[in-house]
Amino acid sequence: ALLCAHTSVLAMAEWGAQQSAELLQHLGFPAGRAPCQSTLHRLFRKLDGRALATALCASFGETALPTGRGSQGVAIDGKAQRGRCQYDPAGPPVHSLAAFCHEQGVVLASEPIAPGTDKQEAELTVAPALLDAVDWHGRVLTGDALFCQRHLCQQVLDAGGDYLLLVKANQPRLAWAIELLFDPPSETPPLLDQREAGSIDQGHGRTAEVRHLVASTDLTEYLDWPGLAQVFRVERTWWEKGEQKRQVRHGITSLPPEFGTAQRLLALKRGHWSIENRLHRNKDVSFGEDASLIHQGQGPLVCTVLRDAALSLLHRAGCSRIASRLRYHSRHPAEAVALLLWPGSTRA
């Protein structure tokens, strides 16, 4: 039903009631009758959302295997559902942390976050469990500065993976050393190792968005950080509404230069935001997650796991225009069922 743009529980039940007995049999309903709205509500409320996430994400992880060291980026980020706030304005929104593969566009792991805790503290608390659910061989953890933590970097390294993370004030000594390396006093000698890459993009109301990355191994022996192989600086400039804007970020990675070229580091840095553009935004815009009114028991978590799975199916099939594909499925429900049961038999 989600693959056919029926996003509420009522719409799901109505979609099932409209399907042929043959199609429903393919979905596991031999009597040719789909569950009603109240049955779906009871089911979602009582299901184990964490177990469901583990089972679904494991199936996608098996089909999105990397080909070599650093060949896949995996972004981690948290997302909230704010629809339940109208039922409990004093309570926090339902919140979960997800691991999203840049290249494949699939959710590799998802971990719910307990309500009643600070958002950033809560994400750090469940991050080890999320990382433990991912096979890190050939993969690179990407994240914002919140996840630049020694124990998380060491956990990924111990699991056979790598990391590429931004560095900000939460790691003051690390941030100071990297900033000093790339913006030294005028009398300081030039870098011993300096490799550069750049890109130019347009869109989103901006013209000529320019990114320039500089990577170096000069601090590798100086900084005491697990597995550190390179540091980098990314400068982004763009024009917006007639005004030029500039942003500078610094980061670290465990990828050595032979695997983490400047161009690859730039691609991983930019690829991190696919979790916002391809996952979080699509869940809100195409699946109405932030407006969802489901609020009892495991219902909110179960539904966000199902939305993750629907998007993973679409991305794995090569779909890039999600809303358009959902409209197509709404007119051709058998295509959605084929995508679910026999993914290799459909064309995006």
PDB file of C-alpha atoms in Angstrom, residues 73-309:
ATOM      1  CA  GLY A  73      29.598   5.362   2.224  1.00  0.00           C
ATOM      2  CA  VAL A  74      27.133   4.804   5.065  1.00  0.00           C
ATOM      3  CA  ALA A  75      25.559   7.917   6.569  1.00  0.00           C
ATOM      4  CA  ILE A  76      24.094   7.927  10.052  1.00  0.00           C
ATOM      5  CA  ASP A  77      21.600  10.523  11.217  1.00  0.00           C
ATOM      6  CA  GLY A  78      18.530  10.812  13.402  1.00  0.00           C
ATOM      7  CA  LYS A  79      14.979  11.751  12.455  1.00  0.00           C
ATOM      8  CA  ALA A  80      11.886  12.621  14.467  1.00  0.00           C
ATOM      9  CA  GLN A  81       8.154  12.213  13.805  1.00  0.00           C
ATOM     10  CA  ARG A  82       6.314  15.270  15.091  1.00  0.00           C
ATOM     11  CA  GLY A  83       2.756  14.213  14.346  1.00  0.00           C
ATOM     12  CA  ARG A  84       2.292  12.635  17.769  1.00  0.00           C
ATOM     13  CA  CYS A  85       3.019  15.923  19.576  1.00  0.00           C
ATOM     14  CA  GLN A  86      -0.615  17.021  19.261  1.00  0.00           C
ATOM     15  CA  TYR A  87      -1.582  14.020  21.417  1.00  0.00           C
ATOM     16  CA  ASP A  88       1.098  14.708  24.014  1.00  0.00           C
ATOM     17  CA  PRO A  89       2.442  18.255  23.507  1.00  0.00           C
ATOM     18  CA  ALA A  90       4.802  17.901  26.444  1.00  0.00           C
ATOM     19  CA  GLY A  91       6.291  14.682  25.132  1.00  0.00           C
ATOM     20  CA  PRO A  92       9.080  14.358  22.564  1.00  0.00           C
ATOM     21  CA  PRO A  93       8.423  13.166  19.002  1.00  0.00           C
ATOM     22  CA  VAL A  94       9.136   9.571  18.095  1.00  0.00           C
ATOM     23  CA  HIS A  95      12.795   9.463  17.178  1.00  0.00           C
ATOM     24  CA  SER A  96      15.104   6.933  15.504  1.00  0.00           C
ATOM     25  CA  LEU A  97      18.679   6.714  14.217  1.00  0.00           C
ATOM     26  CA  ALA A  98      19.298   5.232  10.764  1.00  0.00           C
ATOM     27  CA  ALA A  99      22.297   4.000   8.760  1.00  0.00           C
ATOM     28  CA  PHE A 100      21.825   4.765   5.037  1.00  0.00           C
ATOM     29  CA  CYS A 101      24.011   3.515   2.176  1.00  0.00           C
ATOM     30  CA  HIS A 102      24.967   6.421  -0.127  1.00  0.00           C
ATOM     31  CA  GLU A 103      25.400   4.398  -3.301  1.00  0.00           C
ATOM     32  CA  GLN A 104      22.556   1.882  -2.978  1.00  0.00           C
ATOM     33  CA  GLY A 105      20.042   4.154  -1.287  1.00  0.00           C
ATOM     34  CA  VAL A 106      18.958   1.478   1.199  1.00  0.00           C
ATOM     35  CA  VAL A 107      18.585   1.568   4.979  1.00  0.00           C
ATOM     36  CA  LEU A 108      21.114  -0.877   6.434  1.00  0.00           C
ATOM     37  CA  ALA A 109      20.090  -0.479  10.078  1.00  0.00           C
ATOM     38  CA  SER A 110      17.665   1.466  12.229  1.00  0.00           C
ATOM     39  CA  GLU A 111      17.626   1.959  15.974  1.00  0.00           C
ATOM     40  CA  PRO A 112      14.774   3.522  17.983  1.00  0.00           C
ATOM     41  CA  ILE A 113      15.595   6.184  20.550  1.00  0.00           C
ATOM     42  CA  ALA A 114      13.855   6.219  23.914  1.00  0.00           C
ATOM     43  CA  PRO A 115      11.688   9.293  24.572  1.00  0.00           C
ATOM     44  CA  GLY A 116      12.413  11.772  27.304  1.00  0.00           C
ATOM     45  CA  THR A 117      16.135  12.310  26.645  1.00  0.00           C
ATOM     46  CA  ASP A 118      18.151  15.050  24.967  1.00  0.00           C
ATOM     47  CA  LYS A 119      18.241  14.494  21.200  1.00  0.00           C
ATOM     48  CA  GLN A 120      22.012  14.604  20.744  1.00  0.00           C
ATOM     49  CA  GLU A 121      22.747  12.641  23.899  1.00  0.00           C
ATOM     50  CA  ALA A 122      20.153  10.044  22.901  1.00  0.00           C
ATOM     51  CA  GLU A 123      21.622   9.618  19.415  1.00  0.00           C
ATOM     52  CA  LEU A 124      25.081   9.044  20.874  1.00  0.00           C
ATOM     53  CA  THR A 125      23.651   6.543  23.350  1.00  0.00           C
ATOM     54  CA  VAL A 126      22.120   4.298  20.658  1.00  0.00           C
ATOM     55  CA  ALA A 127      24.854   4.857  18.032  1.00  0.00           C
ATOM     56  CA  PRO A 128      26.984   1.858  19.192  1.00  0.00           C
ATOM     57  CA  ALA A 129      24.006  -0.495  18.779  1.00  0.00           C
ATOM     58  CA  LEU A 130      23.312   0.937  15.310  1.00  0.00           C
ATOM     59  CA  LEU A 131      26.948   0.535  14.227  1.00  0.00           C
ATOM     60  CA  ASP A 132      26.984  -3.015  15.567  1.00  0.00           C
ATOM     61  CA  ALA A 133      24.105  -3.916  13.228  1.00  0.00           C
ATOM     62  CA  VAL A 134      26.062  -2.972  10.061  1.00  0.00           C
ATOM     63  CA  ASP A 135      28.697  -5.039   8.252  1.00  0.00           C
ATOM     64  CA  TRP A 136      31.446  -2.422   7.910  1.00  0.00           C
ATOM     65  CA  HIS A 137      33.839  -4.283   5.609  1.00  0.00           C
ATOM     66  CA  GLY A 138      34.417  -2.018   2.590  1.00  0.00           C
ATOM     67  CA  ARG A 139      32.220   0.721   4.052  1.00  0.00           C
ATOM     68  CA  VAL A 140      32.923   4.217   5.364  1.00  0.00           C
ATOM     69  CA  LEU A 141      30.961   5.779   8.204  1.00  0.00           C
ATOM     70  CA  THR A 142      29.989   9.378   7.421  1.00  0.00           C
ATOM     71  CA  GLY A 143      28.365  11.698   9.915  1.00  0.00           C
ATOM     72  CA  ASP A 144      28.277  15.193  11.298  1.00  0.00           C
ATOM     73  CA  ALA A 145      30.482  16.397  14.140  1.00  0.00           C
ATOM     74  CA  LEU A 146      28.233  14.865  16.799  1.00  0.00           C
ATOM     75  CA  PHE A 147      29.509  11.395  15.879  1.00  0.00           C
ATOM     76  CA  CYS A 148      33.174  12.385  15.920  1.00  0.00           C
ATOM     77  CA  GLN A 149      33.837  10.315  19.048  1.00  0.00           C
ATOM     78  CA  ARG A 150      36.817   8.093  19.814  1.00  0.00           C
ATOM     79  CA  HIS A 151      34.781   5.054  20.811  1.00  0.00           C
ATOM     80  CA  LEU A 152      32.601   5.199  17.678  1.00  0.00           C
ATOM     81  CA  CYS A 153      35.621   5.511  15.378  1.00  0.00           C
ATOM     82  CA  GLN A 154      37.338   2.609  17.141  1.00  0.00           C
ATOM     83  CA  GLN A 155      34.182   0.495  16.900  1.00  0.00           C
ATOM     84  CA  VAL A 156      34.013   0.984  13.121  1.00  0.00           C
ATOM     85  CA  LEU A 157      37.725   0.235  12.725  1.00  0.00           C
ATOM     86  CA  ASP A 158      37.433  -2.937  14.827  1.00  0.00           C
ATOM     87  CA  ALA A 159      34.551  -4.034  12.573  1.00  0.00           C
ATOM     88  CA  GLY A 160      36.720  -3.699   9.444  1.00  0.00           C
ATOM     89  CA  GLY A 161      35.434  -0.330   8.225  1.00  0.00           C
ATOM     90  CA  ASP A 162      36.573   3.270   7.938  1.00  0.00           C
ATOM     91  CA  TYR A 163      35.195   6.667   8.903  1.00  0.00           C
ATOM     92  CA  LEU A 164      34.961  10.189   7.499  1.00  0.00           C
ATOM     93  CA  LEU A 165      33.624  12.712   9.998  1.00  0.00           C
ATOM     94  CA  LEU A 166      33.414  16.452  10.452  1.00  0.00           C
ATOM     95  CA  VAL A 167      35.224  18.041  13.384  1.00  0.00           C
ATOM     96  CA  LYS A 168      33.818  20.958  15.362  1.00  0.00           C
ATOM     97  CA  ALA A 169      33.998  22.438  18.842  1.00  0.00           C
ATOM     98  CA  ASN A 170      32.946  19.215  20.574  1.00  0.00           C
ATOM     99  CA  GLN A 171      36.533  18.031  19.907  1.00  0.00           C
ATOM    100  CA  PRO A 172      38.380  21.310  20.601  1.00  0.00           C
ATOM    101  CA  ARG A 173      42.004  20.103  20.422  1.00  0.00           C
ATOM    102  CA  LEU A 174      41.377  18.175  17.232  1.00  0.00           C
ATOM    103  CA  ALA A 175      39.524  21.082  15.633  1.00  0.00           C
ATOM    104  CA  TRP A 176      42.240  23.581  16.644  1.00  0.00           C
ATOM    105  CA  ALA A 177      45.061  21.472  15.182  1.00  0.00           C
ATOM    106  CA  ILE A 178      43.312  20.972  11.827  1.00  0.00           C
ATOM    107  CA  GLU A 179      42.328  24.625  11.509  1.00  0.00           C
ATOM    108  CA  LEU A 180      45.911  25.691  12.301  1.00  0.00           C
ATOM    109  CA  LEU A 181      47.269  23.309   9.661  1.00  0.00           C
ATOM    110  CA  PHE A 182      45.122  24.697   6.846  1.00  0.00           C
ATOM    111  CA  ASP A 183      45.020  28.341   8.004  1.00  0.00           C
ATOM    112  CA  PRO A 184      48.485  28.897   9.497  1.00  0.00           C
ATOM    113  CA  PRO A 185      50.259  32.194  10.271  1.00  0.00           C
ATOM    114  CA  SER A 186      51.811  33.765   7.189  1.00  0.00           C
ATOM    115  CA  GLU A 187      55.391  32.724   8.063  1.00  0.00           C
ATOM    116  CA  THR A 188      54.545  29.015   8.377  1.00  0.00           C
ATOM    117  CA  PRO A 189      56.075  26.701   5.709  1.00  0.00           C
ATOM    118  CA  PRO A 190      53.648  25.145   3.199  1.00  0.00           C
ATOM    119  CA  LEU A 191      52.148  21.703   3.741  1.00  0.00           C
ATOM    120  CA  LEU A 192      54.410  18.728   3.079  1.00  0.00           C
ATOM    121  CA  ASP A 193      51.461  16.718   1.735  1.00  0.00           C
ATOM    122  CA  GLN A 194      48.629  18.512  -0.025  1.00  0.00           C
ATOM    123  CA  ARG A 195      46.123  16.965  -2.438  1.00  0.00           C
ATOM    124  CA  GLU A 196      43.138  18.841  -3.820  1.00  0.00           C
ATOM    125  CA  ALA A 197      39.839  18.225  -5.600  1.00  0.00           C
ATOM    126  CA  GLY A 198      36.895  20.376  -6.583  1.00  0.00           C
ATOM    127  CA  SER A 199      33.392  20.283  -8.030  1.00  0.00           C
ATOM    128  CA  ILE A 200      30.876  22.753  -9.452  1.00  0.00           C
ATOM    129  CA  ASP A 201      27.113  22.244  -9.188  1.00  0.00           C
ATOM    130  CA  GLN A 202      23.963  24.201  -9.863  1.00  0.00           C
ATOM    131  CA  GLY A 203      20.421  23.957  -8.581  1.00  0.00           C
ATOM    132  CA  HIS A 204      18.201  24.533  -5.543  1.00  0.00           C
ATOM    133  CA  GLY A 205      18.033  28.260  -6.275  1.00  0.00           C
ATOM    134  CA  ARG A 206      21.818  28.591  -6.205  1.00  0.00           C
ATOM    135  CA  THR A 207      24.196  29.212  -9.078  1.00  0.00           C
ATOM    136  CA  ALA A 208      27.694  27.806  -9.427  1.00  0.00           C
ATOM    137  CA  GLU A 209      28.030  26.096  -6.059  1.00  0.00           C
ATOM    138  CA  VAL A 210      31.762  25.415  -5.834  1.00  0.00           C
ATOM    139  CA  ARG A 211      33.339  22.896  -3.479  1.00  0.00           C
ATOM    140  CA  HIS A 212      37.080  22.694  -2.902  1.00  0.00           C
ATOM    141  CA  LEU A 213      38.659  20.017  -0.715  1.00  0.00           C
ATOM    142  CA  VAL A 214      42.266  19.898   0.483  1.00  0.00           C
ATOM    143  CA  ALA A 215      43.528  16.694   2.145  1.00  0.00           C
ATOM    144  CA  SER A 216      46.792  16.124   4.003  1.00  0.00           C
ATOM    145  CA  THR A 217      48.639  13.495   6.027  1.00  0.00           C
ATOM    146  CA  ASP A 218      50.790  16.060   7.849  1.00  0.00           C
ATOM    147  CA  LEU A 219      48.989  15.567  11.181  1.00  0.00           C
ATOM    148  CA  THR A 220      48.846  11.768  11.116  1.00  0.00           C
ATOM    149  CA  GLU A 221      51.788  11.312  13.503  1.00  0.00           C
ATOM    150  CA  TYR A 222      50.894  14.307  15.634  1.00  0.00           C
ATOM    151  CA  LEU A 223      47.247  13.674  16.490  1.00  0.00           C
ATOM    152  CA  ASP A 224      46.318  10.873  18.872  1.00  0.00           C
ATOM    153  CA  TRP A 225      43.097   9.622  17.312  1.00  0.00           C
ATOM    154  CA  PRO A 226      42.065   6.020  16.486  1.00  0.00           C
ATOM    155  CA  GLY A 227      43.088   5.065  12.953  1.00  0.00           C
ATOM    156  CA  LEU A 228      43.585   8.638  11.740  1.00  0.00           C
ATOM    157  CA  ALA A 229      45.100   8.636   8.234  1.00  0.00           C
ATOM    158  CA  GLN A 230      44.210  12.070   6.809  1.00  0.00           C
ATOM    159  CA  VAL A 231      42.664  15.396   7.716  1.00  0.00           C
ATOM    160  CA  PHE A 232      40.827  17.614   5.257  1.00  0.00           C
ATOM    161  CA  ARG A 233      39.329  21.050   4.715  1.00  0.00           C
ATOM    162  CA  VAL A 234      36.242  21.672   2.556  1.00  0.00           C
ATOM    163  CA  GLU A 235      35.351  25.145   1.373  1.00  0.00           C
ATOM    164  CA  ARG A 236      31.961  25.723  -0.219  1.00  0.00           C
ATOM    165  CA  THR A 237      30.999  28.983  -1.970  1.00  0.00           C
ATOM    166  CA  TRP A 238      27.774  29.826  -3.751  1.00  0.00           C
ATOM    167  CA  TRP A 239      25.543  32.683  -4.839  1.00  0.00           C
ATOM    168  CA  GLU A 240      22.060  32.914  -3.365  1.00  0.00           C
ATOM    169  CA  LYS A 241      19.643  35.799  -4.046  1.00  0.00           C
ATOM    170  CA  GLY A 242      22.475  37.930  -5.372  1.00  0.00           C
ATOM    171  CA  GLU A 243      24.701  37.395  -2.349  1.00  0.00           C
ATOM    172  CA  GLN A 244      27.859  35.302  -2.245  1.00  0.00           C
ATOM    173  CA  LYS A 245      28.094  32.922   0.688  1.00  0.00           C
ATOM    174  CA  ARG A 246      30.961  30.842   2.015  1.00  0.00           C
ATOM    175  CA  GLN A 247      31.255  27.883   4.367  1.00  0.00           C
ATOM    176  CA  VAL A 248      34.376  26.089   5.625  1.00  0.00           C
ATOM    177  CA  ARG A 249      34.368  22.695   7.341  1.00  0.00           C
ATOM    178  CA  HIS A 250      37.174  20.478   8.647  1.00  0.00           C
ATOM    179  CA  GLY A 251      37.232  16.727   9.096  1.00  0.00           C
ATOM    180  CA  ILE A 252      39.145  13.505   9.627  1.00  0.00           C
ATOM    181  CA  THR A 253      39.212  10.099   7.955  1.00  0.00           C
ATOM    182  CA  SER A 254      40.832   6.713   8.441  1.00  0.00           C
ATOM    183  CA  LEU A 255      41.122   6.178   4.673  1.00  0.00           C
ATOM    184  CA  PRO A 256      44.782   6.403   3.566  1.00  0.00           C
ATOM    185  CA  PRO A 257      45.557   8.370   0.388  1.00  0.00           C
ATOM    186  CA  GLU A 258      45.652   5.281  -1.844  1.00  0.00           C
ATOM    187  CA  PHE A 259      41.990   4.581  -1.000  1.00  0.00           C
ATOM    188  CA  GLY A 260      40.869   8.036   0.046  1.00  0.00           C
ATOM    189  CA  THR A 261      41.965  10.297  -2.773  1.00  0.00           C
ATOM    190  CA  ALA A 262      40.925  13.925  -2.505  1.00  0.00           C
ATOM    191  CA  GLN A 263      38.201  13.315  -5.083  1.00  0.00           C
ATOM    192  CA  ARG A 264      36.894  10.296  -3.167  1.00  0.00           C
ATOM    193  CA  LEU A 265      36.854  12.210   0.123  1.00  0.00           C
ATOM    194  CA  LEU A 266      34.894  15.001  -1.541  1.00  0.00           C
ATOM    195  CA  ALA A 267      32.398  12.482  -2.937  1.00  0.00           C
ATOM    196  CA  LEU A 268      31.952  10.864   0.478  1.00  0.00           C
ATOM    197  CA  LYS A 269      31.527  14.225   2.160  1.00  0.00           C
ATOM    198  CA  ARG A 270      28.820  15.274  -0.254  1.00  0.00           C
ATOM    199  CA  GLY A 271      27.280  11.793  -0.373  1.00  0.00           C
ATOM    200  CA  HIS A 272      26.566  11.995   3.345  1.00  0.00           C
ATOM    201  CA  TRP A 273      23.673  14.351   2.704  1.00  0.00           C
ATOM    202  CA  SER A 274      21.873  11.676   0.696  1.00  0.00           C
ATOM    203  CA  ILE A 275      20.389  10.583   4.016  1.00  0.00           C
ATOM    204  CA  GLU A 276      18.630  13.942   4.190  1.00  0.00           C
ATOM    205  CA  ASN A 277      17.692  14.258   0.511  1.00  0.00           C
ATOM    206  CA  ARG A 278      16.878  10.656  -0.415  1.00  0.00           C
ATOM    207  CA  LEU A 279      15.622   9.277   2.913  1.00  0.00           C
ATOM    208  CA  HIS A 280      14.378  11.856   5.427  1.00  0.00           C
ATOM    209  CA  ARG A 281      12.893  14.264   2.892  1.00  0.00           C
ATOM    210  CA  ASN A 282      11.177  11.517   0.899  1.00  0.00           C
ATOM    211  CA  LYS A 283       9.682  10.043   4.056  1.00  0.00           C
ATOM    212  CA  ASP A 284       8.135  13.405   4.922  1.00  0.00           C
ATOM    213  CA  VAL A 285       7.157  14.595   1.441  1.00  0.00           C
ATOM    214  CA  SER A 286       6.150  11.349  -0.281  1.00  0.00           C
ATOM    215  CA  PHE A 287       5.062   9.253   2.709  1.00  0.00           C
ATOM    216  CA  GLY A 288       3.818  11.984   5.066  1.00  0.00           C
ATOM    217  CA  GLU A 289       5.852  10.773   8.030  1.00  0.00           C
ATOM    218  CA  ASP A 290       6.079  14.067   9.898  1.00  0.00           C
ATOM    219  CA  ALA A 291       2.305  14.520   9.548  1.00  0.00           C
ATOM    220  CA  SER A 292       1.463  10.953  10.591  1.00  0.00           C
ATOM    221  CA  LEU A 293      -0.984  10.743  13.496  1.00  0.00           C
ATOM    222  CA  ILE A 294      -0.110   7.177  14.515  1.00  0.00           C
ATOM    223  CA  HIS A 295       0.907   7.446  18.147  1.00  0.00           C
ATOM    224  CA  GLN A 296       0.037   4.326  20.155  1.00  0.00           C
ATOM    225  CA  GLY A 297       2.410   1.558  21.214  1.00  0.00           C
ATOM    226  CA  GLN A 298       4.898   0.409  18.592  1.00  0.00           C
ATOM    227  CA  GLY A 299       2.823   1.944  15.782  1.00  0.00           C
ATOM    228  CA  PRO A 300       5.030   4.974  15.013  1.00  0.00           C
ATOM    229  CA  LEU A 301       8.214   2.888  14.986  1.00  0.00           C
ATOM    230  CA  VAL A 302       6.699   0.083  12.899  1.00  0.00           C
ATOM    231  CA  CYS A 303       5.417   2.550  10.304  1.00  0.00           C
ATOM    232  CA  THR A 304       8.747   4.354   9.984  1.00  0.00           C
ATOM    233  CA  VAL A 305      10.449   0.967   9.483  1.00  0.00           C
ATOM    234  CA  LEU A 306       7.946   0.160   6.718  1.00  0.00           C
ATOM    235  CA  ARG A 307       8.605   3.532   5.073  1.00  0.00           C
ATOM    236  CA  ASP A 308      12.340   2.836   5.221  1.00  0.00           C
ATOM    237  CA  ALA A 309      11.752  -0.525   3.547  1.00  0.00           C
TER     238      ALA A 309
END
